[in-house]
PDB file of C-alpha atoms in Angstrom:
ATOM      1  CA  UNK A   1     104.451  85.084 143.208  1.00  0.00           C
ATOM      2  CA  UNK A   2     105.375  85.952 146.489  1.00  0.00           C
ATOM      3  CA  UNK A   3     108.902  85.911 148.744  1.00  0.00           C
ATOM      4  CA  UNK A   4     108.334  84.491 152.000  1.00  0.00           C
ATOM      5  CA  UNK A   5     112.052  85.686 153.711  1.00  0.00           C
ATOM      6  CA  UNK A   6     113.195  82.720 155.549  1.00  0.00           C
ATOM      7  CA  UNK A   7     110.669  80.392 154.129  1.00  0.00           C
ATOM      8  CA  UNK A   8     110.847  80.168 149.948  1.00  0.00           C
ATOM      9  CA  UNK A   9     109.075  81.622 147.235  1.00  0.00           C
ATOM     10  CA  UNK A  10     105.320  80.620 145.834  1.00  0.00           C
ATOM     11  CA  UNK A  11     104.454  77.273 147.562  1.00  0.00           C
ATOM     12  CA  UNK A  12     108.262  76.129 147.235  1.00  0.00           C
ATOM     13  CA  UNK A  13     110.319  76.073 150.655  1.00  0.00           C
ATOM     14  CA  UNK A  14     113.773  75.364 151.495  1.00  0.00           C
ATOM     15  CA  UNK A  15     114.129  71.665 151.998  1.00  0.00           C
ATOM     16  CA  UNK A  16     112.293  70.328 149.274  1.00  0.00           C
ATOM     17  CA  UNK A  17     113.517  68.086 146.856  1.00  0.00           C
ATOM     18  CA  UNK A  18     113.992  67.654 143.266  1.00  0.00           C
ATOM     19  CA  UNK A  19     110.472  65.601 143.186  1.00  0.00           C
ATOM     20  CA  UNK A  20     108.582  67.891 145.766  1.00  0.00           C
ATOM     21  CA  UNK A  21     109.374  70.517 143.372  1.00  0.00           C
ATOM     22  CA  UNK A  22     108.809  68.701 140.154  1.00  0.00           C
ATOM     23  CA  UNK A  23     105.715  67.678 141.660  1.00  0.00           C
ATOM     24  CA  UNK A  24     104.448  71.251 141.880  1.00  0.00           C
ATOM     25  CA  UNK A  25     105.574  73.038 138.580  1.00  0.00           C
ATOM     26  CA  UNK A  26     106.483  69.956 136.478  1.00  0.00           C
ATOM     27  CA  UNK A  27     109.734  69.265 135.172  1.00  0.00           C
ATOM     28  CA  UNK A  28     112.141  71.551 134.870  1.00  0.00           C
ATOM     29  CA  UNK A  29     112.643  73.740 131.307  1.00  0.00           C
ATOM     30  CA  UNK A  30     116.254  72.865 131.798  1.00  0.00           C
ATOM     31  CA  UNK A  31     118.279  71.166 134.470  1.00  0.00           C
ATOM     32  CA  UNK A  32     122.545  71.012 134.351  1.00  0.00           C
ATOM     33  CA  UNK A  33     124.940  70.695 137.605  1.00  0.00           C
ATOM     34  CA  UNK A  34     127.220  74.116 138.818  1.00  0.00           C
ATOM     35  CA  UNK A  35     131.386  73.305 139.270  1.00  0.00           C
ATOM     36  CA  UNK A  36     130.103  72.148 143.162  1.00  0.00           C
ATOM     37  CA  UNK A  37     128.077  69.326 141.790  1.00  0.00           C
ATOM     38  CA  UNK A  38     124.539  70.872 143.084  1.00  0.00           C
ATOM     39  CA  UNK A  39     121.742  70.694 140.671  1.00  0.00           C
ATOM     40  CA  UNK A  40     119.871  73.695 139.162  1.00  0.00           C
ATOM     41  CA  UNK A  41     116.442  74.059 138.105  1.00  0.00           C
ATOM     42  CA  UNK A  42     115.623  76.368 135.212  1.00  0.00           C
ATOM     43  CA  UNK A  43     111.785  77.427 135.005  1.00  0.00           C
ATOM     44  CA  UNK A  44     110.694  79.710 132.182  1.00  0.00           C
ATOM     45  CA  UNK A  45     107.316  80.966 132.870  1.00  0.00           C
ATOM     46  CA  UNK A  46     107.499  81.578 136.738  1.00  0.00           C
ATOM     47  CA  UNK A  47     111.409  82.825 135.878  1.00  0.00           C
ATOM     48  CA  UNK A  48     112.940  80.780 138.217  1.00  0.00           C
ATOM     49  CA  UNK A  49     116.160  79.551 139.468  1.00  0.00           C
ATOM     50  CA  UNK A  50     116.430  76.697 141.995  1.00  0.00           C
ATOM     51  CA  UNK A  51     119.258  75.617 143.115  1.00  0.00           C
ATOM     52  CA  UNK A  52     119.775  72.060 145.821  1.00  0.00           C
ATOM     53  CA  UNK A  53     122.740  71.626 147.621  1.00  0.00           C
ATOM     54  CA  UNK A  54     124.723  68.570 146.759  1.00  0.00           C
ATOM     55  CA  UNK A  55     126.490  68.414 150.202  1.00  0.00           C
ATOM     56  CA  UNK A  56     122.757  69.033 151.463  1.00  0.00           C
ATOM     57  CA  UNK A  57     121.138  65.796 150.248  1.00  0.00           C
ATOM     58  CA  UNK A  58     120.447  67.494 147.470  1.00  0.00           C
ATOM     59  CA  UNK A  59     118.034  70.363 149.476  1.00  0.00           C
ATOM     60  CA  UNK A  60     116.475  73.335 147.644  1.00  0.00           C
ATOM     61  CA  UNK A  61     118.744  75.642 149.585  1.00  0.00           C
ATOM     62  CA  UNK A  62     118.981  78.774 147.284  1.00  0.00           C
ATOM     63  CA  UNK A  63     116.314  80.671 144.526  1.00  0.00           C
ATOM     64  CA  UNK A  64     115.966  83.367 142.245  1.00  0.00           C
ATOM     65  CA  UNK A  65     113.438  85.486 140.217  1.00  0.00           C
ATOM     66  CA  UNK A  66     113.385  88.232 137.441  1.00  0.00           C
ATOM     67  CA  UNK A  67     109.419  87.245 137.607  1.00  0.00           C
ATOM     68  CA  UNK A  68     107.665  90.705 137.252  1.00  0.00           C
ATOM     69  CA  UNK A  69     104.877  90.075 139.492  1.00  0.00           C
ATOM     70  CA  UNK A  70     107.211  89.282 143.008  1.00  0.00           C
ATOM     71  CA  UNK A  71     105.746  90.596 145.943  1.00  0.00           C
ATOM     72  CA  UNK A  72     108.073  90.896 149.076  1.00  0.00           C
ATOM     73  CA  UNK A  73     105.546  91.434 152.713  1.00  0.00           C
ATOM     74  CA  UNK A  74     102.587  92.642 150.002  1.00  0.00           C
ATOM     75  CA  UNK A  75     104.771  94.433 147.959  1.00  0.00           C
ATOM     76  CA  UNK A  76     105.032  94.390 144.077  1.00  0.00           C
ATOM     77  CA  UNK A  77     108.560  94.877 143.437  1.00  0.00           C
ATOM     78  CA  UNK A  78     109.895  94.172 140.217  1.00  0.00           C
ATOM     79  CA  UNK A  79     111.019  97.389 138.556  1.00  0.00           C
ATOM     80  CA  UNK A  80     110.473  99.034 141.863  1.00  0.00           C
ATOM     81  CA  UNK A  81     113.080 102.356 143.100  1.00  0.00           C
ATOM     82  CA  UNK A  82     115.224 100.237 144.954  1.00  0.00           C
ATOM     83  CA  UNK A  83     116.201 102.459 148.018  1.00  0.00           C
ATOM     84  CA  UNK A  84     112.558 103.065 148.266  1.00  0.00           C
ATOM     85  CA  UNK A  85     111.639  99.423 148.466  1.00  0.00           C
ATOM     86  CA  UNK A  86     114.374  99.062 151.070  1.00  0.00           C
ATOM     87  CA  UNK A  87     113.303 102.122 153.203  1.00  0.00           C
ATOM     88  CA  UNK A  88     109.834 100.533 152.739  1.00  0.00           C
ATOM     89  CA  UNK A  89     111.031  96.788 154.598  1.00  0.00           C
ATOM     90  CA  UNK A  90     111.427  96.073 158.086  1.00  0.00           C
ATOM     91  CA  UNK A  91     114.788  94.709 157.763  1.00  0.00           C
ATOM     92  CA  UNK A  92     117.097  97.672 158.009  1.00  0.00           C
ATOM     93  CA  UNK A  93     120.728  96.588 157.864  1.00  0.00           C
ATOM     94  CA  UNK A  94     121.592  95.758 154.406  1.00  0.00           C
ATOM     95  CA  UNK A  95     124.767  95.639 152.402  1.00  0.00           C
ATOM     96  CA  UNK A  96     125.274  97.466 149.007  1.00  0.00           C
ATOM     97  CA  UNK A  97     128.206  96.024 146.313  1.00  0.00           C
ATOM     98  CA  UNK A  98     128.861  97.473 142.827  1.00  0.00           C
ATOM     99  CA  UNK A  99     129.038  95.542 139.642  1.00  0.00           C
ATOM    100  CA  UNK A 100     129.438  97.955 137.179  1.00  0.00           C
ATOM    101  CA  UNK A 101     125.666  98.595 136.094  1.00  0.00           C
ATOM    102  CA  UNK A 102     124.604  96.784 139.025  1.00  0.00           C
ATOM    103  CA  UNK A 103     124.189  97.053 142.783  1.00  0.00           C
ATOM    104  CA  UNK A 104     123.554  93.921 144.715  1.00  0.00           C
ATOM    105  CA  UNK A 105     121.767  95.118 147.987  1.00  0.00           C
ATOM    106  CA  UNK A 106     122.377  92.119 150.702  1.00  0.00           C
ATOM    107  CA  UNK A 107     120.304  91.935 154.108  1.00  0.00           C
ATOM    108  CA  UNK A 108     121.675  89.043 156.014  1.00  0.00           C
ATOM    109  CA  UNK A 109     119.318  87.734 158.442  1.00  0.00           C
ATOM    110  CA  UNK A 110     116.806  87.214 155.280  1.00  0.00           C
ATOM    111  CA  UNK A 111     119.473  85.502 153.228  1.00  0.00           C
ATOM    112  CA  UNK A 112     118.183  88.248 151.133  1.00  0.00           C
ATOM    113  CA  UNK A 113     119.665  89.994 147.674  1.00  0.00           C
ATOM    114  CA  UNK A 114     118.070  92.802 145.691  1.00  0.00           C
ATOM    115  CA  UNK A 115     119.944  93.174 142.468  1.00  0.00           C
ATOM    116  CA  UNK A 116     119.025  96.933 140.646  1.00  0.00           C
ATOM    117  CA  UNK A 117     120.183  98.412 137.433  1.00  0.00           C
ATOM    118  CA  UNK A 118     119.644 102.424 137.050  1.00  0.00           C
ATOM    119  CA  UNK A 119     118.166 102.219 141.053  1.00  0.00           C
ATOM    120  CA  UNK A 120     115.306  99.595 139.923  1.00  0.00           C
ATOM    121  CA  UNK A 121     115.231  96.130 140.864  1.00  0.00           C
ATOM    122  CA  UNK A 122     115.561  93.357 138.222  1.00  0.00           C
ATOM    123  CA  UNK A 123     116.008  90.057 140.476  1.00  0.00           C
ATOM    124  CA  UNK A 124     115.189  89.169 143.398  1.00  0.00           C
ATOM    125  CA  UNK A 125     117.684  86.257 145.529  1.00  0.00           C
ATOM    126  CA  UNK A 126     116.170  84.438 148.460  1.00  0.00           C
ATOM    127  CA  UNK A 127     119.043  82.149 150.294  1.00  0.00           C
ATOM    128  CA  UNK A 128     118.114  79.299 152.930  1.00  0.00           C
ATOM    129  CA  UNK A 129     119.030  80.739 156.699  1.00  0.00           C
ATOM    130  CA  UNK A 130     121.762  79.143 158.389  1.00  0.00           C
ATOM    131  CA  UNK A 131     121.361  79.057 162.431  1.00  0.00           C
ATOM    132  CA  UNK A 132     124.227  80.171 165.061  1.00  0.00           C
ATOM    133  CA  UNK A 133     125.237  76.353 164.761  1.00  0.00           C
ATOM    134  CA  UNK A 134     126.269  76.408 161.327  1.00  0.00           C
ATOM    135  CA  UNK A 135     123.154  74.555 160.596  1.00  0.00           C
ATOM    136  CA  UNK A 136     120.462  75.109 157.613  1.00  0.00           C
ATOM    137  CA  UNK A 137     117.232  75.636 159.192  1.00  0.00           C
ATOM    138  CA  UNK A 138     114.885  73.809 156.591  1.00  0.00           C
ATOM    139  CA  UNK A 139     111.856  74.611 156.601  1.00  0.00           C
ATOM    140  CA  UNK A 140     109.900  71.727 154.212  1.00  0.00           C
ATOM    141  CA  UNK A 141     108.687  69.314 156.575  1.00  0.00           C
ATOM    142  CA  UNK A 142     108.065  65.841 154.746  1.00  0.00           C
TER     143      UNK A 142
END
């Protein structure tokens, strides 16, 4: 399963909707609304969490994996030193919060979050880009 920054994960790419996904892995393993109305996508085997934008026309705008097999530009990641991985990555500026056990390690002009426990990474956060305009750039094109 592979990150494409800017683009999606796997064959899924910000823009799609519910039935462009559904129409790739299936249904959902379980499906429920966040307090902003948008509608998540739970997928068990790939480990996958989609979320689509209710103000968007219900876009896929925002995904996540814990799937151990990731690959960001080639590389396997999952369980991966996490200052290594970043030193490893072209995209240089990134932010670092604390959550207790935790560090969420943000690079904005990916939309990009690393989340590590003990300095490995356990999830990986891929965010739709949003353009000087205040636009989203979507990227599925029907």
């Amino acid at each position: 399963m592979k990150v494409n920054p800017k683009n999606g994960i796997d064959q899924l790419l910000f823009g799609m909707l519910q039935k462009d996904v559904i129409a790739i892995y299936g249904a959902p393993d379980k499906q429920f609304e966040d307090e902003d109305q948008n509608v998540i996508f739970l997928y068990n085997k790939p480990q996958l969490r989609l979320t689509f934008y209710q103000d968007e026309a219900m876009k896929l705008g925002y995904m996540i994996t814990s799937n151990p097999e990731v690959t960001l530009l080639d590389k396997k990641i999952m369980n991966a030193d996490v200052e290594a991985i970043k030193n490893e990555l072209p995209f240089k500026a990134w932010e670092k919060e604390d959550f207790d056990s935790t560090e969420h390690h943000f690079n904005e002009s990916n939309w990009l979050v690393l989340h590590s426990e003990f300095g490995k990474i356990i999830r990986v956060e891929i965010g739709a880009i949003i353009n000087d305009k205040d636009e989203f750039e979507w990227k599925f094109k029907k």
